[in-house]
Protein backbone atom coordinates (compact mmCIF):
# COMPACT_ATOMS: atom_id res chain seq x y z
CA MET A 1 153.02 262.03 -91.47
CA LYS A 2 155.66 264.70 -92.00
CA ALA A 3 155.61 267.92 -90.00
CA GLU A 4 154.69 270.07 -93.01
CA PHE A 5 151.36 268.24 -93.27
CA VAL A 6 150.77 268.06 -89.51
CA GLU A 7 151.05 271.86 -89.31
CA ALA A 8 148.29 272.21 -91.92
CA ILE A 9 145.86 269.67 -90.44
CA PRO A 10 143.97 272.37 -88.44
CA ILE A 11 142.90 273.92 -91.75
CA ILE A 12 141.36 270.65 -92.88
CA GLU A 13 139.78 270.14 -89.46
CA GLN A 14 138.14 273.58 -89.48
CA LEU A 15 136.73 272.92 -92.96
CA ASN A 16 135.42 269.54 -91.73
CA GLU A 17 133.83 271.16 -88.68
CA HIS A 18 131.85 273.42 -91.00
CA GLY A 19 130.56 270.42 -92.98
CA HIS A 20 133.04 270.44 -95.86
CA GLU A 21 135.37 267.80 -97.26
CA ALA A 22 139.05 268.73 -97.47
CA TYR A 23 142.19 266.87 -98.53
CA PHE A 24 145.86 267.42 -99.23
CA VAL A 25 146.42 267.21 -103.00
CA GLY A 26 148.99 267.47 -105.75
CA GLY A 27 152.76 267.59 -105.74
CA SER A 28 153.17 267.59 -101.96
CA VAL A 29 151.37 264.23 -101.69
CA ARG A 30 153.49 262.84 -104.53
CA ASP A 31 156.69 264.03 -102.91
CA LEU A 32 155.68 262.63 -99.53
CA LEU A 33 155.24 259.18 -101.09
CA LEU A 34 158.58 259.50 -102.89
CA ASN A 35 160.28 260.70 -99.70
CA ARG A 36 161.30 263.92 -101.41
CA LYS A 37 161.54 267.38 -99.90
CA ILE A 38 158.03 268.77 -99.42
CA GLY A 39 157.24 272.05 -101.17
CA ASP A 40 153.99 274.00 -100.93
CA ILE A 41 151.10 272.24 -99.22
CA ASP A 42 147.91 272.53 -101.29
CA ILE A 43 144.43 271.67 -100.06
CA ALA A 44 141.32 270.89 -102.09
CA THR A 45 137.88 271.27 -100.54
CA SER A 46 134.16 271.11 -101.27
CA ALA A 47 133.80 274.56 -99.68
CA LYS A 48 133.18 277.46 -102.07
CA PRO A 49 135.62 280.41 -102.03
CA ASP A 50 133.25 282.68 -100.09
CA GLU A 51 132.73 279.91 -97.51
CA ILE A 52 136.50 279.49 -97.12
CA GLN A 53 136.86 283.24 -96.51
CA LYS A 54 134.13 283.17 -93.85
CA ILE A 55 135.71 280.24 -92.00
CA PHE A 56 139.24 281.63 -91.76
CA PRO A 57 140.07 285.06 -90.29
CA LYS A 58 143.15 285.64 -92.46
CA THR A 59 142.85 284.99 -96.19
CA ILE A 60 144.18 286.45 -99.42
CA ASP A 61 142.12 286.57 -102.60
CA VAL A 62 144.44 285.29 -105.33
CA GLY A 63 141.96 283.67 -107.68
CA VAL A 64 138.46 283.40 -106.27
CA GLN A 65 137.01 283.15 -109.78
CA HIS A 66 139.02 279.95 -110.18
CA GLY A 67 138.23 278.74 -106.67
CA THR A 68 141.58 279.51 -105.01
CA VAL A 69 142.03 281.31 -101.69
CA ILE A 70 145.26 281.69 -99.71
CA VAL A 71 144.67 280.82 -96.05
CA LEU A 72 147.22 282.17 -93.57
CA HIS A 73 147.75 279.75 -90.69
CA ASN A 74 150.45 280.30 -88.06
CA GLY A 75 152.08 282.79 -90.39
CA LYS A 76 152.29 280.36 -93.32
CA PRO A 77 150.29 280.60 -96.57
CA TYR A 78 148.30 277.61 -97.82
CA GLU A 79 146.48 277.40 -101.15
CA VAL A 80 142.93 276.17 -100.56
CA THR A 81 141.00 275.48 -103.76
CA THR A 82 137.40 274.44 -104.31
CA PHE A 83 136.79 271.11 -106.08
CA ARG A 84 136.30 272.04 -109.73
CA THR A 85 136.11 270.91 -113.31
CA GLU A 86 137.30 273.01 -116.22
CA GLY A 87 135.56 274.11 -119.37
CA GLU A 88 136.98 274.17 -122.87
CA TYR A 89 140.52 275.53 -123.03
CA GLU A 90 141.47 278.54 -125.16
CA GLU A 91 144.80 279.32 -126.80
CA TYR A 92 146.10 275.94 -125.61
CA ARG A 93 146.85 277.23 -122.14
CA ARG A 94 143.85 278.11 -119.96
CA PRO A 95 140.20 277.09 -119.48
CA LYS A 96 137.47 279.51 -120.55
CA TYR A 97 135.72 278.86 -117.24
CA VAL A 98 135.73 276.58 -114.23
CA ARG A 99 132.74 274.91 -112.61
CA PHE A 100 132.73 274.20 -108.89
CA VAL A 101 131.76 270.64 -107.97
CA SER A 102 131.27 268.66 -104.76
CA SER A 103 133.26 265.59 -105.82
CA LEU A 104 136.97 265.10 -105.10
CA GLN A 105 137.08 262.41 -107.78
CA GLU A 106 135.88 264.86 -110.46
CA ASP A 107 138.47 267.39 -109.31
CA LEU A 108 141.37 264.95 -109.47
CA LYS A 109 140.42 263.76 -112.95
CA ARG A 110 141.03 267.26 -114.39
CA ARG A 111 144.70 267.24 -113.34
CA ASP A 112 147.68 266.74 -115.65
CA PHE A 113 149.51 263.56 -114.62
CA THR A 114 148.42 260.60 -112.55
CA ILE A 115 151.22 261.06 -110.02
CA ASN A 116 149.93 264.62 -109.40
CA ALA A 117 146.32 263.48 -109.03
CA LEU A 118 146.65 261.84 -105.63
CA ALA A 119 144.90 263.08 -102.49
CA MET A 120 145.47 262.39 -98.80
CA ASP A 121 143.11 262.88 -95.87
CA LYS A 122 144.16 264.25 -92.49
CA ASN A 123 144.84 260.71 -91.22
CA GLY A 124 147.34 259.94 -93.99
CA ARG A 125 144.98 257.77 -96.08
CA ILE A 126 145.71 258.03 -99.82
CA LEU A 127 142.85 258.45 -102.28
CA ASP A 128 143.73 257.37 -105.81
CA TYR A 129 141.16 257.35 -108.64
CA VAL A 130 143.57 257.36 -111.58
CA ASN A 131 146.14 254.63 -110.74
CA GLY A 132 148.67 257.23 -109.69
CA MET A 133 150.12 254.94 -107.00
CA GLU A 134 150.88 252.31 -109.61
CA ASP A 135 152.64 254.86 -111.80
CA LEU A 136 154.64 256.06 -108.79
CA GLU A 137 155.77 252.51 -108.11
CA ASN A 138 156.68 252.01 -111.77
CA ARG A 139 158.34 255.46 -111.94
CA MET A 140 156.16 256.44 -114.86
CA ILE A 141 154.90 259.81 -116.17
CA ARG A 142 151.39 259.32 -117.62
CA THR A 143 148.64 261.84 -118.27
CA VAL A 144 145.27 261.60 -116.57
CA GLY A 145 143.11 260.35 -119.40
CA ASP A 146 143.89 260.88 -123.08
CA PRO A 147 147.30 262.58 -123.50
CA TYR A 148 146.29 264.15 -126.80
CA GLU A 149 143.40 265.86 -125.06
CA ARG A 150 145.47 266.90 -122.01
CA PHE A 151 148.20 268.48 -124.15
CA SER A 152 145.77 270.22 -126.49
CA GLU A 153 144.19 271.82 -123.41
CA ASP A 154 147.45 273.20 -122.02
CA ALA A 155 150.49 272.75 -124.24
CA LEU A 156 152.89 273.56 -121.39
CA ARG A 157 152.04 270.17 -119.91
CA MET A 158 154.35 268.62 -122.53
CA LEU A 159 157.32 270.50 -121.16
CA ARG A 160 156.17 269.77 -117.60
CA ALA A 161 156.22 266.06 -118.45
CA LEU A 162 159.86 266.32 -119.51
CA ARG A 163 160.63 268.39 -116.44
CA PHE A 164 159.26 265.60 -114.21
CA VAL A 165 161.43 263.09 -116.07
CA SER A 166 164.41 265.23 -115.04
CA GLN A 167 163.38 265.97 -111.46
CA LEU A 168 162.02 262.54 -110.52
CA SER A 169 164.20 260.32 -112.75
CA PHE A 170 160.97 258.79 -114.13
CA ARG A 171 160.27 257.64 -117.69
CA LEU A 172 157.52 258.71 -120.09
CA GLU A 173 154.66 256.31 -120.72
CA GLU A 174 154.68 255.41 -124.43
CA LYS A 175 151.34 256.98 -125.43
CA THR A 176 152.25 260.14 -123.52
CA LEU A 177 155.56 260.30 -125.39
CA GLN A 178 153.82 259.80 -128.73
CA ALA A 179 151.34 262.59 -127.98
CA ILE A 180 154.16 265.03 -127.21
CA THR A 181 155.84 264.11 -130.50
CA VAL A 182 152.59 264.85 -132.34
CA TRP A 183 151.52 268.01 -130.48
CA HIS A 184 154.91 269.72 -129.89
CA LYS A 185 154.02 272.60 -132.26
CA LEU A 186 151.34 273.75 -129.82
CA LEU A 187 154.13 275.06 -127.58
CA GLN A 188 154.43 278.06 -129.87
CA ASN A 189 151.26 279.34 -128.17
CA ILE A 190 152.89 279.36 -124.73
CA SER A 191 154.56 282.42 -123.25
CA ILE A 192 158.35 282.50 -123.00
CA GLU A 193 158.13 283.14 -119.25
CA ARG A 194 156.27 279.86 -118.66
CA ILE A 195 158.64 277.93 -120.92
CA THR A 196 161.68 279.42 -119.17
CA ALA A 197 160.38 278.48 -115.71
CA GLU A 198 159.90 274.84 -116.74
CA PHE A 199 163.19 274.67 -118.65
CA GLU A 200 165.19 275.93 -115.66
CA LYS A 201 163.64 273.25 -113.44
CA LEU A 202 164.43 270.68 -116.12
CA LEU A 203 168.09 271.70 -116.26
CA ALA A 204 168.38 271.46 -112.48
CA GLY A 205 166.94 267.94 -112.22
CA ALA A 206 168.95 264.87 -111.29
CA SER A 207 168.18 263.33 -114.68
CA ALA A 208 168.48 266.47 -116.80
CA ASN A 209 170.37 264.61 -119.52
CA ASP A 210 167.48 262.16 -120.00
CA ALA A 211 165.07 265.08 -120.32
CA ILE A 212 167.32 266.95 -122.76
CA GLN A 213 167.46 263.84 -124.92
CA LEU A 214 163.65 263.78 -124.92
CA LEU A 215 163.59 267.48 -125.89
CA THR A 216 165.32 266.59 -129.15
CA LEU A 217 163.51 263.25 -129.65
CA THR A 218 160.09 264.91 -129.44
CA ASN A 219 161.16 268.12 -131.26
CA VAL A 220 160.04 270.22 -128.28
CA TYR A 221 163.37 272.07 -128.43
CA GLN A 222 162.32 273.66 -131.74
CA HIS A 223 159.90 275.94 -129.89
CA MET A 224 162.41 277.23 -127.35
CA PRO A 225 164.32 280.50 -127.94
CA GLY A 226 167.54 280.08 -129.89
CA LEU A 227 167.53 276.25 -129.87
CA LYS A 228 165.90 275.42 -133.21
CA GLN A 229 169.27 275.16 -135.03
CA LYS A 230 171.16 273.71 -132.02
CA LYS A 231 170.19 270.03 -132.04
CA GLU A 232 173.78 268.86 -132.44
CA GLN A 233 174.99 271.07 -129.59
CA LEU A 234 172.15 269.89 -127.35
CA HIS A 235 173.33 266.34 -127.95
CA LYS A 236 176.82 267.41 -126.82
CA LEU A 237 175.27 268.67 -123.60
CA LEU A 238 174.33 265.08 -122.76
CA SER A 239 177.95 264.20 -122.03
CA TYR A 240 178.29 266.74 -119.23
CA PRO A 241 177.40 265.98 -115.56
CA MET A 242 174.85 268.79 -115.25
CA HIS A 243 173.63 267.40 -111.91
CA ASN A 244 176.83 268.72 -110.28
CA LEU A 245 175.70 272.31 -110.78
CA CYS A 246 173.78 274.28 -108.14
CA GLU A 247 172.61 277.75 -109.16
CA ARG A 248 170.58 278.96 -112.14
CA GLU A 249 173.51 281.07 -113.45
CA GLU A 250 175.64 277.93 -113.59
CA TYR A 251 173.16 276.07 -115.78
CA TRP A 252 172.83 278.95 -118.22
CA THR A 253 176.62 279.40 -118.39
CA VAL A 254 177.19 275.75 -119.25
CA LEU A 255 174.32 275.80 -121.75
CA LEU A 256 175.66 278.88 -123.55
CA PHE A 257 179.21 277.53 -123.56
CA VAL A 258 178.15 274.24 -125.12
CA LEU A 259 175.72 275.88 -127.58
CA GLU A 260 178.60 278.08 -128.85
CA THR A 261 176.19 281.02 -129.11
CA ASP A 262 177.69 284.13 -130.72
CA ASP A 263 175.61 286.62 -128.76
CA GLY A 264 174.89 285.17 -125.35
CA GLU A 265 173.31 288.33 -124.04
CA SER A 266 170.69 288.47 -126.80
CA PHE A 267 170.09 284.72 -126.39
CA MET A 268 169.29 285.18 -122.69
CA ARG A 269 167.15 288.26 -123.31
CA ASN A 270 165.00 286.14 -125.62
CA TRP A 271 164.43 283.82 -122.67
CA LYS A 272 163.28 286.87 -120.62
CA LEU A 273 165.90 286.24 -117.96
CA PRO A 274 166.48 288.90 -115.27
CA ARG A 275 169.16 291.44 -116.02
CA ARG A 276 171.23 290.41 -113.00
CA VAL A 277 171.33 286.79 -114.24
CA ILE A 278 172.33 287.86 -117.76
CA LYS A 279 175.10 290.06 -116.38
CA LYS A 280 176.50 287.31 -114.16
CA VAL A 281 176.42 284.65 -116.90
CA CYS A 282 178.23 286.98 -119.31
CA ARG A 283 180.87 287.57 -116.66
CA HIS A 284 181.20 283.85 -116.04
CA LEU A 285 181.75 283.21 -119.73
CA GLU A 286 184.49 285.85 -119.85
CA LEU A 287 186.34 284.33 -116.91
CA LEU A 288 186.00 280.72 -118.09
CA ASN A 289 188.61 281.11 -120.84
CA CYS A 290 191.07 282.50 -118.30
CA LEU A 291 190.45 279.56 -115.96
CA PHE A 292 190.95 277.01 -118.71
CA GLU A 293 194.41 278.47 -119.34
CA LYS A 294 195.56 278.76 -115.72
CA ASP A 295 194.48 277.97 -112.19
CA TRP A 296 193.07 280.40 -109.66
CA THR A 297 195.43 283.16 -108.57
CA ALA A 298 194.95 285.07 -105.32
CA PHE A 299 194.05 288.26 -107.16
CA LEU A 300 191.63 286.55 -109.57
CA LEU A 301 189.91 284.97 -106.58
CA TYR A 302 189.77 288.34 -104.83
CA LYS A 303 188.30 290.17 -107.84
CA THR A 304 185.78 287.39 -108.54
CA GLY A 305 184.44 287.04 -105.01
CA LEU A 306 183.69 283.79 -103.20
CA GLU A 307 180.14 283.18 -104.46
CA ASP A 308 181.03 283.64 -108.12
CA ALA A 309 184.32 281.79 -107.72
CA LEU A 310 182.57 278.70 -106.33
CA GLN A 311 180.06 278.85 -109.18
CA LEU A 312 182.85 279.14 -111.75
CA GLU A 313 184.79 276.26 -110.24
CA ARG A 314 181.72 274.01 -110.41
CA ILE A 315 181.15 275.11 -114.02
CA ARG A 316 184.75 274.42 -114.94
CA GLN A 317 184.63 270.96 -113.37
CA VAL A 318 181.42 270.10 -115.23
CA LEU A 319 182.86 271.26 -118.57
CA GLN A 320 186.00 269.25 -117.87
CA LYS A 321 183.78 266.30 -116.90
CA GLU A 322 185.21 265.88 -113.44
CA LYS A 323 184.12 266.34 -109.85
CA ASN A 324 186.68 267.51 -107.30
CA GLU A 325 185.09 268.49 -104.01
CA GLU A 326 188.54 268.94 -102.53
CA ALA A 327 189.25 271.71 -105.05
CA ILE A 328 186.01 273.47 -104.04
CA GLN A 329 186.97 273.33 -100.37
CA LYS A 330 190.53 274.48 -101.13
CA LEU A 331 189.16 277.46 -103.08
CA GLN A 332 186.94 278.46 -100.19
CA LYS A 333 189.83 278.19 -97.73
CA SER A 334 192.08 280.24 -100.01
CA TYR A 335 189.47 282.98 -100.14
CA GLU A 336 189.12 283.03 -96.36
CA GLN A 337 192.90 283.42 -96.04
CA LEU A 338 193.13 286.45 -98.34
CA PRO A 339 194.47 289.51 -96.44
CA ILE A 340 191.53 291.61 -97.70
CA HIS A 341 188.21 290.78 -99.38
CA SER A 342 187.24 294.20 -100.75
CA ARG A 343 188.76 297.60 -101.43
CA LYS A 344 186.94 298.94 -98.39
CA GLU A 345 189.35 296.93 -96.25
CA LEU A 346 192.42 298.46 -97.90
CA ALA A 347 194.46 300.53 -95.41
CA VAL A 348 194.80 303.48 -97.82
CA THR A 349 192.33 305.49 -99.91
CA GLY A 350 192.48 307.53 -103.08
CA ASN A 351 193.02 310.66 -100.98
CA ASP A 352 196.04 309.06 -99.33
CA ILE A 353 197.54 308.39 -102.74
CA LEU A 354 196.92 311.99 -103.84
CA ASN A 355 198.77 313.18 -100.74
CA ILE A 356 201.76 310.96 -101.56
CA VAL A 357 202.04 311.25 -105.34
CA PRO A 358 202.44 314.83 -106.59
CA LYS A 359 200.03 314.64 -109.50
CA LYS A 360 196.64 316.12 -110.35
CA PRO A 361 193.59 313.88 -109.71
CA GLY A 362 192.79 311.58 -112.60
CA LYS A 363 192.32 308.02 -113.80
CA TRP A 364 195.78 307.18 -112.54
CA VAL A 365 194.50 307.18 -108.92
CA GLU A 366 192.23 304.20 -109.68
CA GLU A 367 195.14 302.44 -111.38
CA TYR A 368 197.39 303.02 -108.36
CA LEU A 369 194.68 301.65 -106.02
CA THR A 370 194.40 298.53 -108.18
CA LEU A 371 198.19 298.17 -108.09
CA VAL A 372 198.20 298.44 -104.30
CA GLU A 373 195.34 295.90 -104.10
CA GLN A 374 197.40 293.44 -106.16
CA GLN A 375 200.44 293.87 -103.95
CA VAL A 376 198.43 293.40 -100.76
CA VAL A 377 196.35 290.45 -102.01
CA ASN A 378 199.45 288.71 -103.38
CA GLY A 379 201.15 289.10 -100.01
CA LEU A 380 203.88 291.42 -101.28
CA ILE A 381 202.87 294.29 -99.01
CA GLU A 382 201.26 294.12 -95.59
CA ASN A 383 197.86 295.83 -95.41
CA ASN A 384 199.23 298.55 -93.17
CA SER A 385 198.81 302.27 -93.89
CA GLY A 386 202.37 303.21 -93.06
CA LYS A 387 203.95 300.38 -95.03
CA ILE A 388 201.77 300.97 -98.09
CA LYS A 389 202.58 304.70 -98.06
CA GLU A 390 206.29 303.94 -97.72
CA TRP A 391 206.06 301.50 -100.64
CA LEU A 392 204.33 304.14 -102.77
CA LYS A 393 207.02 306.71 -101.97
CA ASN A 394 209.77 304.29 -102.93
CA CYS A 395 208.00 303.13 -106.08
CA ASN A 396 209.67 305.03 -108.90
CA GLN A 397 208.77 302.84 -111.86
CA LYS A 398 205.90 303.55 -114.25
CA LEU A 399 202.36 302.54 -113.41
CA GLY A 400 201.65 298.98 -114.47
CA GLU A 401 205.25 297.78 -114.00
CA SER A 402 206.40 295.84 -110.98
CA CYS A 403 207.60 298.05 -108.15
């Protein structure tokens, strides 16, 4: 058993000592069996929320009405949830009520997909009541029970199914696929924030192109901001190696570039993206055209910064349908070898320039500083106060011309 589970075993043991059943459940069990990186460890138990809070000295109430308590163990948070079944769903996204039960089997049967409805005891024994192990072996995404019922309960499950296709490189079971094709319109009842969260995970998956193809096949894309009229462009996206990207800004930049969106900022606002992400993607799009025309220059690399430069290089390679790790490493080395990495490192300041150039303060000081930065970064002047001042004194040509 992996260390992440071993660290959480004392929680299960304490629940057992007080007469309650407790098991590891959900995505962590699935990922353990697939030998994937383990995320959050979730525990399901027969103990009621108030009983959980009495057993453990450090807890956080995050959803007692739904049976969930955060237990802090060795400084780490673990979600501990009472076995439950769910009442009728409202607005295609949440149950009107939950009912606590004493049966693990009942609890697992309320879950979305068979591969997420597996449980494991503290000894590593797998409990499977829905043939989830078989679907794992066959690399299949299948709902627990009737897919039409599961998707009508919570419409976001349709997008989650496609996200798992992307992340796990699994395929959709035929009846599950048919149900998504029938019920896709229910996604209009889901908040943009929930759709965005699933879509970003989908884009970042190893098999994102397979999932994007399913987005158009099932018409799910029609209920995502700004995509309803972009079916042809989404198909173009299939030809790009999206799996070579790393950060969320990179995925959005490639998406916007391929979609040929006129107003990228408004497009991203409709997805409720953070302002910092929108700002960075807009900047990436501006710089892309420059990079397609010429290679990195020392000053462009300096002004862009290493983090953004590496992102842009990965984006450029994806859009040019190539992968050149050597170019990434070369870019990083070039940045490290720059004489300065910010204006703070420049050997002169605006006040120094005012003392040298007999002019009143104004915008020209900023322009002179930029000119000095260019000379230093391009290796034409050493970053030395005396040498820069001497160069400024001897520079008699107009601002913006070579000195």
